Structure formats: structure tokens, C-alpha cells
Short mmCIF file of C-alpha atoms in Angstrom, two decimals:
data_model
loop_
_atom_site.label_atom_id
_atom_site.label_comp_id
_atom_site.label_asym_id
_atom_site.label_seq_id
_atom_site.Cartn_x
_atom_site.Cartn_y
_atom_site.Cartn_z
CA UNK A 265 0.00 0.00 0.00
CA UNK A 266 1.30 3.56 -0.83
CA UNK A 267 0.81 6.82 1.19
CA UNK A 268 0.21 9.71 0.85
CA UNK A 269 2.74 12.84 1.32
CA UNK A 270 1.67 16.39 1.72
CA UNK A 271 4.09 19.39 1.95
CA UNK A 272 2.80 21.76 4.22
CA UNK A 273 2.94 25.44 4.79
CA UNK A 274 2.88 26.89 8.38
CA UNK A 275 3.07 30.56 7.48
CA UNK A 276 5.11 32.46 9.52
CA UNK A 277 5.53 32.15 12.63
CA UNK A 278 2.20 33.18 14.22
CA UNK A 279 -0.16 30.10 14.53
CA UNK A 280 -2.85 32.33 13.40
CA UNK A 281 -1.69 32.33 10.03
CA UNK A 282 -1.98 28.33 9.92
CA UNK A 283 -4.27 27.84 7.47
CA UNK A 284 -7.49 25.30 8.38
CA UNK A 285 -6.60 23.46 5.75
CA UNK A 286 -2.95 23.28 6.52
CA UNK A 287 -4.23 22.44 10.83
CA UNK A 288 -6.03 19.66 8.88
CA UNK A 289 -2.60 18.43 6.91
CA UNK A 290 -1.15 17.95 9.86
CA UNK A 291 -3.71 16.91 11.47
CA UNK A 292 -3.90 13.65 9.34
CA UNK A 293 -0.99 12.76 8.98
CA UNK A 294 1.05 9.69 10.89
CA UNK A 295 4.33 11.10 10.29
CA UNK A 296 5.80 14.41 10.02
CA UNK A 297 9.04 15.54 9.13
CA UNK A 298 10.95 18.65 9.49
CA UNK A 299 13.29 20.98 11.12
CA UNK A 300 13.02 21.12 14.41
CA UNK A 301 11.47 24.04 14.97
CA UNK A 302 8.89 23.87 12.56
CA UNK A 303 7.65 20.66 13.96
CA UNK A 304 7.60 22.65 17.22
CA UNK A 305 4.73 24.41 15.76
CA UNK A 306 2.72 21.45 15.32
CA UNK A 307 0.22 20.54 17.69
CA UNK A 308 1.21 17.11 19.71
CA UNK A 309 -1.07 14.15 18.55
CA UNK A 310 -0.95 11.17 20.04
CA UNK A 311 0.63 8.35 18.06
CA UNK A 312 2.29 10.92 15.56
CA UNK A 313 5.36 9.85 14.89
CA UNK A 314 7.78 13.13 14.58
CA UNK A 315 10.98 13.05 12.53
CA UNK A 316 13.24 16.20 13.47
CA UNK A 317 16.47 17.30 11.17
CA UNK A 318 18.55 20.28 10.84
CA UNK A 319 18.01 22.83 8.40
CA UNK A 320 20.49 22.16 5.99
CA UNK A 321 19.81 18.49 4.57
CA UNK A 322 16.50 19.67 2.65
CA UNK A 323 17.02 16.86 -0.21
CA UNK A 324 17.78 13.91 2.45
CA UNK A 325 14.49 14.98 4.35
CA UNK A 326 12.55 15.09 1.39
CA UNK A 327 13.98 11.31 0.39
CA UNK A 328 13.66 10.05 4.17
CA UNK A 329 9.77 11.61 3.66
CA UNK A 330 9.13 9.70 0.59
CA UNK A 331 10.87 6.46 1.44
CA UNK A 332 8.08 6.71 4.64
CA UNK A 333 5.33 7.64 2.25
CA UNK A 334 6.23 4.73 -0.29
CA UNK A 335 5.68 2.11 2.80
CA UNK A 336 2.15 3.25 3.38
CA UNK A 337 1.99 5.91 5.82
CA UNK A 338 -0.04 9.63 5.78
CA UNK A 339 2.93 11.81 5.58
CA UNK A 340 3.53 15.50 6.25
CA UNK A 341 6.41 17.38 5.05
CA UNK A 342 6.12 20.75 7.59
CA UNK A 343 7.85 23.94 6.33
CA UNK A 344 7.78 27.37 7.38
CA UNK A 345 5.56 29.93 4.94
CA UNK A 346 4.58 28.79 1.38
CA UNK A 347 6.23 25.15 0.90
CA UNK A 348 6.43 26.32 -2.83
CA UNK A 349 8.59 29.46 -2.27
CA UNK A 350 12.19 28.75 -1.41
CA UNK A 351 11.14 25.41 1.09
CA UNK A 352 10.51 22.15 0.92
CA UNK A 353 8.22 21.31 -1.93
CA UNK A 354 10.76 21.87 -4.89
CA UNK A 355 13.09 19.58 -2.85
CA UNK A 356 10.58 16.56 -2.92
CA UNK A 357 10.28 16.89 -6.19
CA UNK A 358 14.10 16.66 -6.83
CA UNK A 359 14.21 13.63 -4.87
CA UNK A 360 11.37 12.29 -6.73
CA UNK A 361 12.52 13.05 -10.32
CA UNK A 362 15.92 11.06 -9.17
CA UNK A 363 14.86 8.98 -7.10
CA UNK A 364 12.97 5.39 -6.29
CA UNK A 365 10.44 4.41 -8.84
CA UNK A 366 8.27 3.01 -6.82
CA UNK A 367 8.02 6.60 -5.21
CA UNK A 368 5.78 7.98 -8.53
CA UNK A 369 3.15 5.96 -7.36
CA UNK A 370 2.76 8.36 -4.18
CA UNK A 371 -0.19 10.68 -3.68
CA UNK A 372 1.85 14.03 -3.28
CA UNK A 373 0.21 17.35 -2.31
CA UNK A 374 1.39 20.80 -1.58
CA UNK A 375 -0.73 23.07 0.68
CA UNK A 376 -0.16 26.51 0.49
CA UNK A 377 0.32 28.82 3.08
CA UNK A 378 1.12 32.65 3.38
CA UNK A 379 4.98 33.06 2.82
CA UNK A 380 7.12 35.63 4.46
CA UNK A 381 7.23 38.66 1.85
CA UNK A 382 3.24 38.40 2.21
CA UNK A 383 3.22 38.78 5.87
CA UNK A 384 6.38 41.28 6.02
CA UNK A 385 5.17 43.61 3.28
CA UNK A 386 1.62 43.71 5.49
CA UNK A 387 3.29 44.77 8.60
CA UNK A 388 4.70 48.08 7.10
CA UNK A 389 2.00 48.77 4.32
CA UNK A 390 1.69 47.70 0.61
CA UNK A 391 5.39 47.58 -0.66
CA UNK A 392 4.37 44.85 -3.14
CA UNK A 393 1.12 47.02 -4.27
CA UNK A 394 3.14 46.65 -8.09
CA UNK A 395 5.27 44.08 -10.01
CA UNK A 396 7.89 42.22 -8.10
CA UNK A 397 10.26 39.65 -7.89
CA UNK A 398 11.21 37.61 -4.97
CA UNK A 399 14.76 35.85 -5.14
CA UNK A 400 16.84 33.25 -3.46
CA UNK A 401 20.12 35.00 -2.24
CA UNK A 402 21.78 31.99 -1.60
CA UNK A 403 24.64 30.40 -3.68
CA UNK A 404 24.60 27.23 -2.52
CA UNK A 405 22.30 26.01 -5.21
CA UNK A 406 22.89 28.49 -8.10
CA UNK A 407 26.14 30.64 -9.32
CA UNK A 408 26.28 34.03 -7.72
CA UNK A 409 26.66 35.61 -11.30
CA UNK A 410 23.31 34.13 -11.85
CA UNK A 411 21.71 35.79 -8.64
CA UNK A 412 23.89 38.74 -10.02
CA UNK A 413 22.33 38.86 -13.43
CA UNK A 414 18.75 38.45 -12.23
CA UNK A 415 19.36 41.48 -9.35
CA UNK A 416 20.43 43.31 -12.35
CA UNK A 417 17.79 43.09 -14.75
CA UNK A 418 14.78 43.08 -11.43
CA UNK A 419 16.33 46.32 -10.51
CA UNK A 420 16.70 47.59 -13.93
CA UNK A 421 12.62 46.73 -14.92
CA UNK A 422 12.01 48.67 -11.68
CA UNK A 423 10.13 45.69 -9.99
CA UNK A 424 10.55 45.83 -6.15
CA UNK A 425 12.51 42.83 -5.38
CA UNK A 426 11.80 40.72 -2.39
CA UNK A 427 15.23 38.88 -0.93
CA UNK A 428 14.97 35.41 0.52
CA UNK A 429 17.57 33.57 2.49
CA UNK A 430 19.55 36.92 2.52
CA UNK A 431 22.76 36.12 4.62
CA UNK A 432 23.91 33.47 7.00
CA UNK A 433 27.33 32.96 8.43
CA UNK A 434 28.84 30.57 5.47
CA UNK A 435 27.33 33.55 3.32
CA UNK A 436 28.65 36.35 4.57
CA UNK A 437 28.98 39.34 1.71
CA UNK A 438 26.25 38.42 -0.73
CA UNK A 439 23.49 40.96 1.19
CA UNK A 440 25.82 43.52 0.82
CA UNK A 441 26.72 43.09 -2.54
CA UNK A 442 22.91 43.09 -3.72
CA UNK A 443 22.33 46.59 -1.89
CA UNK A 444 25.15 47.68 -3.31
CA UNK A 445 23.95 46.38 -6.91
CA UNK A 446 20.79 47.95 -5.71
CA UNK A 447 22.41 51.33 -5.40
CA UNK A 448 23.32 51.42 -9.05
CA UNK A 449 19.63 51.53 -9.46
CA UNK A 450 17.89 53.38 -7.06
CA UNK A 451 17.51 56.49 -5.14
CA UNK A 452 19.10 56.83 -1.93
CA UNK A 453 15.96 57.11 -0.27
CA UNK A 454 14.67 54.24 -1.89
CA UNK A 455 12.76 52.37 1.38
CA UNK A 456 14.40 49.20 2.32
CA UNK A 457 12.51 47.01 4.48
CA UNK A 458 14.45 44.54 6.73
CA UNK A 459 12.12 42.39 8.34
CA UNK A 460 13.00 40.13 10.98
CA UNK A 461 11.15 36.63 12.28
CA UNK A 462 7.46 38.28 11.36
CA UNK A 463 4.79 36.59 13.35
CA UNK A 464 7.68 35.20 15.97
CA UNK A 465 8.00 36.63 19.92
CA UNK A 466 11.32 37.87 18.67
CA UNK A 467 10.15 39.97 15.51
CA UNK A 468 11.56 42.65 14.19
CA UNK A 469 10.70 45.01 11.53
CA UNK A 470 13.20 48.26 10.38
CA UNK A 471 12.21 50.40 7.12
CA UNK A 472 15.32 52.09 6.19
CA UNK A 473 16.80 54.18 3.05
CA UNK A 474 18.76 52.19 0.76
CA UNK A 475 21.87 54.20 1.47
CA UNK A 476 21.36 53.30 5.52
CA UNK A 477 20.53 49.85 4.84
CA UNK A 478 23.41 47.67 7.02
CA UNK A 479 23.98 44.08 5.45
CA UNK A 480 24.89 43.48 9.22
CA UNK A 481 21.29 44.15 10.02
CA UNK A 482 19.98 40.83 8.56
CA UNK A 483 20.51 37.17 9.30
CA UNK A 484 18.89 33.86 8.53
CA UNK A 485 15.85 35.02 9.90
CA UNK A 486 15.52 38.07 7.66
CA UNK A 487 12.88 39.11 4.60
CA UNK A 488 14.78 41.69 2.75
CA UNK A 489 12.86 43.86 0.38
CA UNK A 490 14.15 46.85 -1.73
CA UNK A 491 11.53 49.06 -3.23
CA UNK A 492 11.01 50.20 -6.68
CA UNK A 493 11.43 54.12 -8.07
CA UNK A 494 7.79 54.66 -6.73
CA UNK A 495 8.02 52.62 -3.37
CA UNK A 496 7.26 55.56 -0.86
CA UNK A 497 6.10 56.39 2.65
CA UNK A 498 3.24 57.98 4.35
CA UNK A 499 4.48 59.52 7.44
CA UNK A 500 2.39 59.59 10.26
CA UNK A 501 2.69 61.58 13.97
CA UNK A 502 3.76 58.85 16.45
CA UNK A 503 3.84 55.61 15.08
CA UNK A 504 6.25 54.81 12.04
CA UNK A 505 5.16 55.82 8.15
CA UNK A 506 3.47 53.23 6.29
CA UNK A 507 5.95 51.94 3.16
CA UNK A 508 3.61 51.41 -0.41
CA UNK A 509 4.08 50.88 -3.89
CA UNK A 510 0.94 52.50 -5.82
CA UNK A 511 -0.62 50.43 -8.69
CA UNK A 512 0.05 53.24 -10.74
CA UNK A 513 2.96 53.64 -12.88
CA UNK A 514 4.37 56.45 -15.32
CA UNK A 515 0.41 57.35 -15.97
CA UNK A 516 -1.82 59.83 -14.14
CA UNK A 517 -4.97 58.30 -13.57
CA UNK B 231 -13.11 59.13 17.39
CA UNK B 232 -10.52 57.45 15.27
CA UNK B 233 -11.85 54.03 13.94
CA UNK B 234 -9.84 50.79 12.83
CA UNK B 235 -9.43 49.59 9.08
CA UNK B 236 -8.05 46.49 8.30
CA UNK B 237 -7.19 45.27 4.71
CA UNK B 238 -8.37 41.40 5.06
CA UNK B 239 -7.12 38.93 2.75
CA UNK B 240 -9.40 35.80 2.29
CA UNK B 241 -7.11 33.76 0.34
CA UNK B 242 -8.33 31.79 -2.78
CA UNK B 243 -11.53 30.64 -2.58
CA UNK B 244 -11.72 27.63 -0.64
CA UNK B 245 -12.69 28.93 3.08
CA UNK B 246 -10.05 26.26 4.35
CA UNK B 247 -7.28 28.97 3.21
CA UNK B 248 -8.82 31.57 5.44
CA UNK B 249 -6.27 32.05 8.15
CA UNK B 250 -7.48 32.45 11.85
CA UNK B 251 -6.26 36.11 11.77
CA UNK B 252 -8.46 37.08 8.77
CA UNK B 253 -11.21 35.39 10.47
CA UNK B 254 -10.96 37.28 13.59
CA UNK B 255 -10.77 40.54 11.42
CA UNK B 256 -13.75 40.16 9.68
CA UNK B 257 -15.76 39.12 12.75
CA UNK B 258 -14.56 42.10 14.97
CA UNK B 259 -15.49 44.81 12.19
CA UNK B 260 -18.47 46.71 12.30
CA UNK B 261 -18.71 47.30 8.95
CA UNK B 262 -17.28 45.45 5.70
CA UNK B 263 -16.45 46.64 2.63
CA UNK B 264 -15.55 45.02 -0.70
CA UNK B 265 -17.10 43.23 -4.10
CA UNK B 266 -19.61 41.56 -3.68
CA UNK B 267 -18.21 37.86 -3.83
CA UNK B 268 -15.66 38.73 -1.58
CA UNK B 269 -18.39 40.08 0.90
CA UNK B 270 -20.57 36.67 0.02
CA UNK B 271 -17.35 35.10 1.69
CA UNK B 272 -17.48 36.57 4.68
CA UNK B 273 -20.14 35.03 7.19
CA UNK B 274 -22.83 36.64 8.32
CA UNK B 275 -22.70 38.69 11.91
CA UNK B 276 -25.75 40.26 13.43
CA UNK B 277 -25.01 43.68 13.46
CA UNK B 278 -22.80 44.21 10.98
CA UNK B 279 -22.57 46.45 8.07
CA UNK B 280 -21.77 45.43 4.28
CA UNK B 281 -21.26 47.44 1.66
CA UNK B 282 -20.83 45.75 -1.82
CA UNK B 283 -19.82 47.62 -4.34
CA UNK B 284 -18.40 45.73 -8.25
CA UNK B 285 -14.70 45.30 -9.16
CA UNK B 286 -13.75 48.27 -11.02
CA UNK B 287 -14.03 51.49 -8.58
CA UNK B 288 -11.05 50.36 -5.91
CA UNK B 289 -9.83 53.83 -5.22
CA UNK B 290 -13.41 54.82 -4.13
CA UNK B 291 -14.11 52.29 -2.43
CA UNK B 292 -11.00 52.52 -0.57
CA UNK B 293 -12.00 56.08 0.20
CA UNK B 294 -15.33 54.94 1.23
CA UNK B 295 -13.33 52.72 3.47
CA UNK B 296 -11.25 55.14 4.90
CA UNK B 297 -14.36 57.85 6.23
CA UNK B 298 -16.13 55.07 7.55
CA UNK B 299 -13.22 54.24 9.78
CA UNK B 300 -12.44 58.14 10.04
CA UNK B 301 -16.20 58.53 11.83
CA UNK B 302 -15.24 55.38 14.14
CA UNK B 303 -16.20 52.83 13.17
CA UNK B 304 -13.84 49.42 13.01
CA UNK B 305 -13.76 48.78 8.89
CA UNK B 306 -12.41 45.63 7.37
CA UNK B 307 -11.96 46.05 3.56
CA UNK B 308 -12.14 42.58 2.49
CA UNK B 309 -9.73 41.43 -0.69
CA UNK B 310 -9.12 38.12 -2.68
CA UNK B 311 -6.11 36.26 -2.51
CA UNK B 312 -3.40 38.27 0.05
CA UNK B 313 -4.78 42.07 -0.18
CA UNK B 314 -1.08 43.75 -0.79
CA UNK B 315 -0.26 41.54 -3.91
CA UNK B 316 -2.64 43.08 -6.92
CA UNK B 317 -5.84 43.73 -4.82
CA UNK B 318 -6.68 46.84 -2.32
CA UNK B 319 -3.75 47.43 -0.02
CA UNK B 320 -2.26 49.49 -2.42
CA UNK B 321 -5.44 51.08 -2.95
CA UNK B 322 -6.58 51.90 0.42
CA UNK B 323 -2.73 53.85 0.93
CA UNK B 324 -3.60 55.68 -2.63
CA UNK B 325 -6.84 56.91 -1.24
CA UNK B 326 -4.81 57.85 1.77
CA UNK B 327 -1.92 59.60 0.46
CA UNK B 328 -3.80 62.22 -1.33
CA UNK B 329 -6.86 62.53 0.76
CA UNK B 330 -8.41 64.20 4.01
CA UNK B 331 -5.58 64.38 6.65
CA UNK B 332 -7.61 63.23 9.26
CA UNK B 333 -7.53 60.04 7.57
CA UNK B 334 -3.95 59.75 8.75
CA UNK B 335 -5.10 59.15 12.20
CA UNK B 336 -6.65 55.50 11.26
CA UNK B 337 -4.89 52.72 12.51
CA UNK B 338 -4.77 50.86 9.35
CA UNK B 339 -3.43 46.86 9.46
CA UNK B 340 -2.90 44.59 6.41
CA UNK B 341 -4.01 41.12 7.17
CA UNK B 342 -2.16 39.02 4.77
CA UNK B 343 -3.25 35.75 2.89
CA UNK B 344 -2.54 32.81 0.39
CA UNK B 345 -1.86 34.96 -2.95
CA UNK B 346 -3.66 33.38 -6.04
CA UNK B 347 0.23 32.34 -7.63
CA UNK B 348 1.26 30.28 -4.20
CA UNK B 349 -2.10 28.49 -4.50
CA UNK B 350 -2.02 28.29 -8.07
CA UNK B 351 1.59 26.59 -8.33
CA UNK B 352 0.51 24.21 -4.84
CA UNK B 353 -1.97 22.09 -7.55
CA UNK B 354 0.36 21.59 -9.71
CA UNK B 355 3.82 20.85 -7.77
CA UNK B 356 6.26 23.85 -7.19
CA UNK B 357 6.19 25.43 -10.37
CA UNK B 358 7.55 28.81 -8.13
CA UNK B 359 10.56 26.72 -6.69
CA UNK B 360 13.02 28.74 -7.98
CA UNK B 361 13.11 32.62 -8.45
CA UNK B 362 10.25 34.10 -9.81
CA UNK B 363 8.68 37.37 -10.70
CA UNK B 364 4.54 38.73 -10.67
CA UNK B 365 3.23 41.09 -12.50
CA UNK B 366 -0.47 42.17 -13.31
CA UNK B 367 -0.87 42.54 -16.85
CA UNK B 368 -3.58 45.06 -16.80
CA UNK B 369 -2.60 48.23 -18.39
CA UNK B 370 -5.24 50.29 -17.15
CA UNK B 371 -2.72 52.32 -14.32
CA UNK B 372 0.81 51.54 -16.04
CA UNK B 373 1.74 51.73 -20.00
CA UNK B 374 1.87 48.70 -22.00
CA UNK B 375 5.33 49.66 -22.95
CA UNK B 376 6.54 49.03 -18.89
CA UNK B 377 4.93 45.99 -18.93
CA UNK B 378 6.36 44.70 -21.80
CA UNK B 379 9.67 46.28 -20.83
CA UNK B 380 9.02 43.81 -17.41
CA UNK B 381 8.46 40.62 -19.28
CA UNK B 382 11.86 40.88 -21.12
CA UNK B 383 13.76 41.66 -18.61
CA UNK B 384 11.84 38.68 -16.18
CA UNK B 385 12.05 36.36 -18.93
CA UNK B 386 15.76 37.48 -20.56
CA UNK B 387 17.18 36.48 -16.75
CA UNK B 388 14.74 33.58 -16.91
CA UNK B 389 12.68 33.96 -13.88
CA UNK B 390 9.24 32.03 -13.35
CA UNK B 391 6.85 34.28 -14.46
CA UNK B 392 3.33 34.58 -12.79
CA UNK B 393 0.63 36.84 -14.42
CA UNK B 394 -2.46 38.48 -12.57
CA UNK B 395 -5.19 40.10 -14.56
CA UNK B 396 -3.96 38.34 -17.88
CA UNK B 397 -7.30 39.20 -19.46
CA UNK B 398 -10.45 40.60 -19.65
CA UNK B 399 -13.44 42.23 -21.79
CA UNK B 400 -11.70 45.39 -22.15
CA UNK B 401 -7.87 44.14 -22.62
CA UNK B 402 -8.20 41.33 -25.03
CA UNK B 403 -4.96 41.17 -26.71
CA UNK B 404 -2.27 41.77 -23.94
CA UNK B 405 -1.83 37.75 -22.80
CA UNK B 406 -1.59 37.08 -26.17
CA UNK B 407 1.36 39.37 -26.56
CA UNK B 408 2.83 38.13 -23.27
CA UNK B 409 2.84 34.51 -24.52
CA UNK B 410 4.69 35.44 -27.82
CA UNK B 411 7.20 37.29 -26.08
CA UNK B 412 7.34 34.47 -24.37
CA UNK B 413 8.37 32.54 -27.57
CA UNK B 414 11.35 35.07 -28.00
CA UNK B 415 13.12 33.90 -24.86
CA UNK B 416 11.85 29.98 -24.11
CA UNK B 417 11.59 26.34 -25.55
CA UNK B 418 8.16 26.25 -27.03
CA UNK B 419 8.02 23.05 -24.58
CA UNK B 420 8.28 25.51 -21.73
CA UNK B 421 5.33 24.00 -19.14
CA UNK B 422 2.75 27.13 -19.18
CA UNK B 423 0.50 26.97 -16.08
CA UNK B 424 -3.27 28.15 -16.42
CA UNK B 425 -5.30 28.02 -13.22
CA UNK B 426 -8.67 28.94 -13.47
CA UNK B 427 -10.41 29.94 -10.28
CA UNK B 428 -8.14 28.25 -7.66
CA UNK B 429 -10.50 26.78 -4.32
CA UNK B 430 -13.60 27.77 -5.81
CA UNK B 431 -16.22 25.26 -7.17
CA UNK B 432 -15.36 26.20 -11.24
CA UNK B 433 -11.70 25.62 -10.66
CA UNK B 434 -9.54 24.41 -13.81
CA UNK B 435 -6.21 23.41 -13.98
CA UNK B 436 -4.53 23.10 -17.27
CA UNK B 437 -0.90 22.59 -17.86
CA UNK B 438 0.51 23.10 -21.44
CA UNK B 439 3.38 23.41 -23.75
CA UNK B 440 4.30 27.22 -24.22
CA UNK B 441 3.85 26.29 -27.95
CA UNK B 442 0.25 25.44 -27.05
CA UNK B 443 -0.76 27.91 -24.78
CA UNK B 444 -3.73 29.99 -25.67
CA UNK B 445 -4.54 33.45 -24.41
CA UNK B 446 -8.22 32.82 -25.61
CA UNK B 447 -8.61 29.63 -23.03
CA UNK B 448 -8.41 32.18 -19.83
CA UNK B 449 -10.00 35.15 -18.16
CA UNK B 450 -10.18 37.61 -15.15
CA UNK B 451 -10.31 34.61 -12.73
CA UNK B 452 -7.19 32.85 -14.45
CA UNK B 453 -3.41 33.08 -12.57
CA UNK B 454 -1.04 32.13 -15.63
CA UNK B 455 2.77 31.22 -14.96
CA UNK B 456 5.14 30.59 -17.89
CA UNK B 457 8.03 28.06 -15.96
CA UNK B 458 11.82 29.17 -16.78
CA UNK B 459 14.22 27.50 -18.64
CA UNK B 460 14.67 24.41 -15.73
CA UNK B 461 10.68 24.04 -15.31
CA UNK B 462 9.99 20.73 -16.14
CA UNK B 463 7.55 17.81 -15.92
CA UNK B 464 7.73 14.66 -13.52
CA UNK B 465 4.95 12.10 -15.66
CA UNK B 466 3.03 9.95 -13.56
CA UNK B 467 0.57 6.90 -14.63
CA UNK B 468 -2.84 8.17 -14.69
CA UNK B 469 -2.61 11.32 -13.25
CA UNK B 470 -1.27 14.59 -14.87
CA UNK B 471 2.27 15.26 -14.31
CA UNK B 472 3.64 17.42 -11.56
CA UNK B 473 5.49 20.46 -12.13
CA UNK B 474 8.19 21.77 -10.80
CA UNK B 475 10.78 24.40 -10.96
CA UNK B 476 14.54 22.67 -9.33
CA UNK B 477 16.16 24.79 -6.71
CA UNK B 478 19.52 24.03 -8.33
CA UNK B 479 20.34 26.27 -11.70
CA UNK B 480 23.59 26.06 -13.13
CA UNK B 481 25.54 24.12 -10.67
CA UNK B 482 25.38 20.38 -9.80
CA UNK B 483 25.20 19.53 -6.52
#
């Protein structure tokens, strides 16, 4: 008998943002599998089995998760956000496209949840209000000059560009090299938005001009987004200005 | 006194991809605001105010919004899909920007949600798992030329590209012209992804060959992606393939 394997997205951090039909994923499932702290956010059920790893063997997890699947258990595959945006759902389908055969034969879903550029651009404003493009920053699994190339011609089009996986220790410069690509392009004042664990105890959320943005204001935890020419604020008296990108563009309406 | 407005994001359709947060929005507002269908989502609370109004008038219905809350009242403007990504964020700090400056004095919250794309690309596999750009392709508050300007550039540093609005009554030819610019810059194999109505009882699914893809097959409630160059198919016996976008480019791991 084959299972059944469903990649789910918790959102950010706050359980509030757990979909019903992502409570339900989880719900079902015999298994789950994850980094540790994402399985922390899943309720305790008893007789769930719960298989913890680090953050760093995505493609292992996903075959581990399939290999469980293939034997006939109700597998979920927890991930933080959107499990289609920069998390685990492209890595099960790596390990399926090389892996066991007999794996094809499993019932694979994805559930979507809200991914971090949703819930970081709603905590300042509307700074994706127009066209954008949200981008891996990490080399591990691509050439910088590619990252470099497609920072280039984001900025260039004027789309706001929302940064993923931004900096960690074993990637130290790359941050600072995309705001300093990013200063080729833009304004000084251009808002940046650094946004920190939204939705977590420890959140924190900064809108900055580009030419005060720190690199050494990020890490793992961090949603990076640069605006576009027409990114702007709305000040307000005591509370910080909202950050928005109008619909409108290079027309009066 | 100063009222409340919240920008609510239902997600796609299906109430299942109503987060808890959005929930709690809409029941705590006095008075809700939006198109009708939206509205029709929301359930019913004794007491409360809706106003419907259609799909064309956002900027006056975000200043409708906005004096509502101004006289005190606790407003949620309710919004498909996540309200900052194409839908009435954006509006609603419009409206704001150049209107009555007591309006400044709202406390105004985005409640985000499951975007149409993230929901769109969770049927089908991970179509988004690498970088990817959205854009709406309505030109009613941008040129044609800066959306076309967009596409190449998205396409040239071959991003995923996701399209909102790709068509409607009044712009009949623009997805057309998006899916032959296409042609300039992809393998007319290149998996093109039309979802039709995503969690809703009319949904449709199709996945085709670039080559294939016709603008006439979708309208106002389609999400279209067109995969990069590493989108590709995993074929399955009796079911429809999956798609999926690898997180590797250029490098083998």
C-alpha cells in the first residue's frame, strides 16, 4: 500500500496564520518531518510519529519523507511559509525526479500557506502594491553571477525585489553586494525594508533608506525587500510611516 | 473618534485557506467593505454592516473605506487572494496619500493571505521553486510599454513568471502578446500553467506546452505562470504530471 505525502505550509511564525486546511494536513498525517522548529509548531497528537532534522539536509528529508510515504503511511512534510517558495516542496520533487520508482506511485500534495514577503510587506504597508520579484540569495544552489544577473535586470525593470535567504554565516557578503547592486539603481531614499522573524516573539521590523541599509542588520531570519522608483512612505505623527508601492505607474490616472 | 481599518485577505476561494487572523478581522469589524463575492465570503454577523460595491471602482471604495473608519467605526476592507499583492492594499494607501488628513489618524493593518500564484503553483507541484517574478498585466494604471519592458527583462534572466489580470473584456490582446514574447526567450516546450479559479467550485487546472498555450482559453479569474528555462515535468501513470521548478540552476550539486 502507498501513502500519501503532503508538503505543508505553516506561514510564519504566528499560529494564526496556519491555514485550516494546513491544521487539517497535519492533522492527518502519521508522520511528520521537518526541522526542528517547525515541527515545534505542530500541535502534539498522540501516536504521531515526529521526525526532526537540521536545516540544511533539505534533499535527504525530502527522500527520508518519501521512502516513509512509499511504505504506506499519511505523511507531512512541515515547512515554514509557502512550501512552494524557497522550502521544501521543490526539494521533494528533486528527490522524486531522481529517485525510487516506486516513489511515482505516491499521492503528493502541496498546501499553500502565506509566505514571508506576504506577511512582512503587510506589517509596514503595501510595498508589493506593483510588479515584483522575490529571489533566493543563496549560492549554494545556483552561481552568484546568476543571482547577479537576475538582481540586475529586477532592478533595472524597476520591480521591487523581495530577498529570501539573505545572509547566514557561510554567506557572509552576498546581502551587501545586492544593496550595493541595488544602489546602481535606485535612489538613496529608496525604502528598504528589513524584516525580521514576522509573526515570531522575537520579531523585528526596520524600514530604512537604501543608502542606511546595514547588510549586518539581517541574518537567517531576515525578509529583505528593496523598493522600486515609486516605493514611498506615508508619514504619520507617532507611530512609524506606512511603506507602499501605488498600482500606478508612469500614468496619471 | 478614530476608527480601525483592516485590509483582510481571504485567500483563494476555498474557506479552508482563510487564516485564523483574517477570520478574527472580519468578525470584529463593524462594517465590511468590498465586491460583492468577496463580501458573500465573509459570514454573516448580526449587526454588521456590508457594503458591496463591483470590481472596477477600488480607489473609491478605498475612500469609502477610509471615512467610515475616520467617523469610528472598526472597517475591514475585504480582498481576494493576500490584499497587498494586486488587490486593495495598495489602494486603500492611494486613497490615503492624497486625501483628508484626518484620515492619517486611522490605525490601518494589512491582514495578509494565500496569494492566487502560491495556491495556483501548490496544484500543480512547485512550479515557483526557484526565483520568480509577478506582474499584473492590466494596463489600465501603467503603459503597456513598462509591462512589456518587465516581461523581457523577467524572462531574458529567466525567472518564473506569474501573471495576474492576464485578461479581460476590455484588454483582449495583452496575454496574447505576453505569450509570444514568451516565444522570444523559451523552448516552445516551456510547461505554461493556467489556473482557473483556484479553491472555488469552477476551478480548472490546465498545464501546457508554451507552444500550445492559448490566451483565448483564460479570463479575469485565471493566474497564468510561464516556468523558466529548468521548469519541467515529472509524468506519472494516470494522473497529470507534476510540475516543478529545481532549486539548483547552473551548478550540480
Amino acid at each position: 500500500m502507498t501513502g500519501v505525502l503532503t508538503v505543508v505550509g505553516l506561514g510564519p511564525g504566528d499560529a494564526r496564520w496556519l491555514t485550516p486546511a494546513a491544521s487539517a494536513a497535519l492533522a492527518e498525517a502519521t508522520d511528520l518531518v521537518g526541522y526542528g522548529p517547525y515541527l515545534d509548531r505542530a500541535p502534539e497528537r498522540p501516536g504521531q510519529r515526529r521526525h526532526a532534522s537540521d536545516n540544511r539536509v533539505e534533499i535527504d528529508r525530502a527522500r527520508f519523507a518519501l521512502d516513509l510515504a512509499a511504505a504506506g503511511n499519511r505523511v507531512a512534510v512541515v515547512s515554514g511559509g509557502d512550501p512552494g517558495v524557497f522550502a521544501m516542496a521543490a526539494a521533494v520533487f528533486e528527490a522524486l525526479e531522481g529517485g525510487d520508482p516506486a516513489w511515482r506511485a505516491i499521492n503528493i500534495r502541496v498546501e499553500p500557506g502565506v509566505t514571508a514577503m506576504l506577511a512582512a510587506a503587510a506589517r509596514v504597508g503595501a510595498p508589493l502594491g506593483g510588479d515584483f520579484c522575490a529571489m533566493s540569495l543563496s549560492d549554494n544552489l545556483k552561481p552568484w553571477e546568476v543571482i547577479e544577473t537576475r538582481l540586475r535586470a529586477a532592478l533595472g525593470a524597476d520591480f521591487v525585489v523581495a530577498l529570501y535567504n539573505p545572509i547566514s554565516k557561510a554567506r557572509p557578503w552576498q546581502l551587501g553586494r545586492a544593496l550595493a547592486l541595488a544602489a546602481e539603481f535606485r535612489h538613496p531614499a529608496t525604502p528598504v525594508i528589513m524584516a525580521r522573524a514576522v509573526g515570531r516573539a522575537d520579531e523585528g521590523v526596520r524600514v530604512v533608506p537604501l543608502a542606511q541599509a546595514d547588510a549586518a542588520s539581517a541574518d537567517m531570519s531576515t525578509l529583505v525587500m528593496i523598493g522600486a522608483s515609486t516605493t514611498r512612505l506615508i508619514e504619520r505623527e507617532g507611530a512609524a510611516p506606512y511603506v507602499y508601492t501605488p498600482r500606478v505607474y508612469g500614468v496619471r490616472p
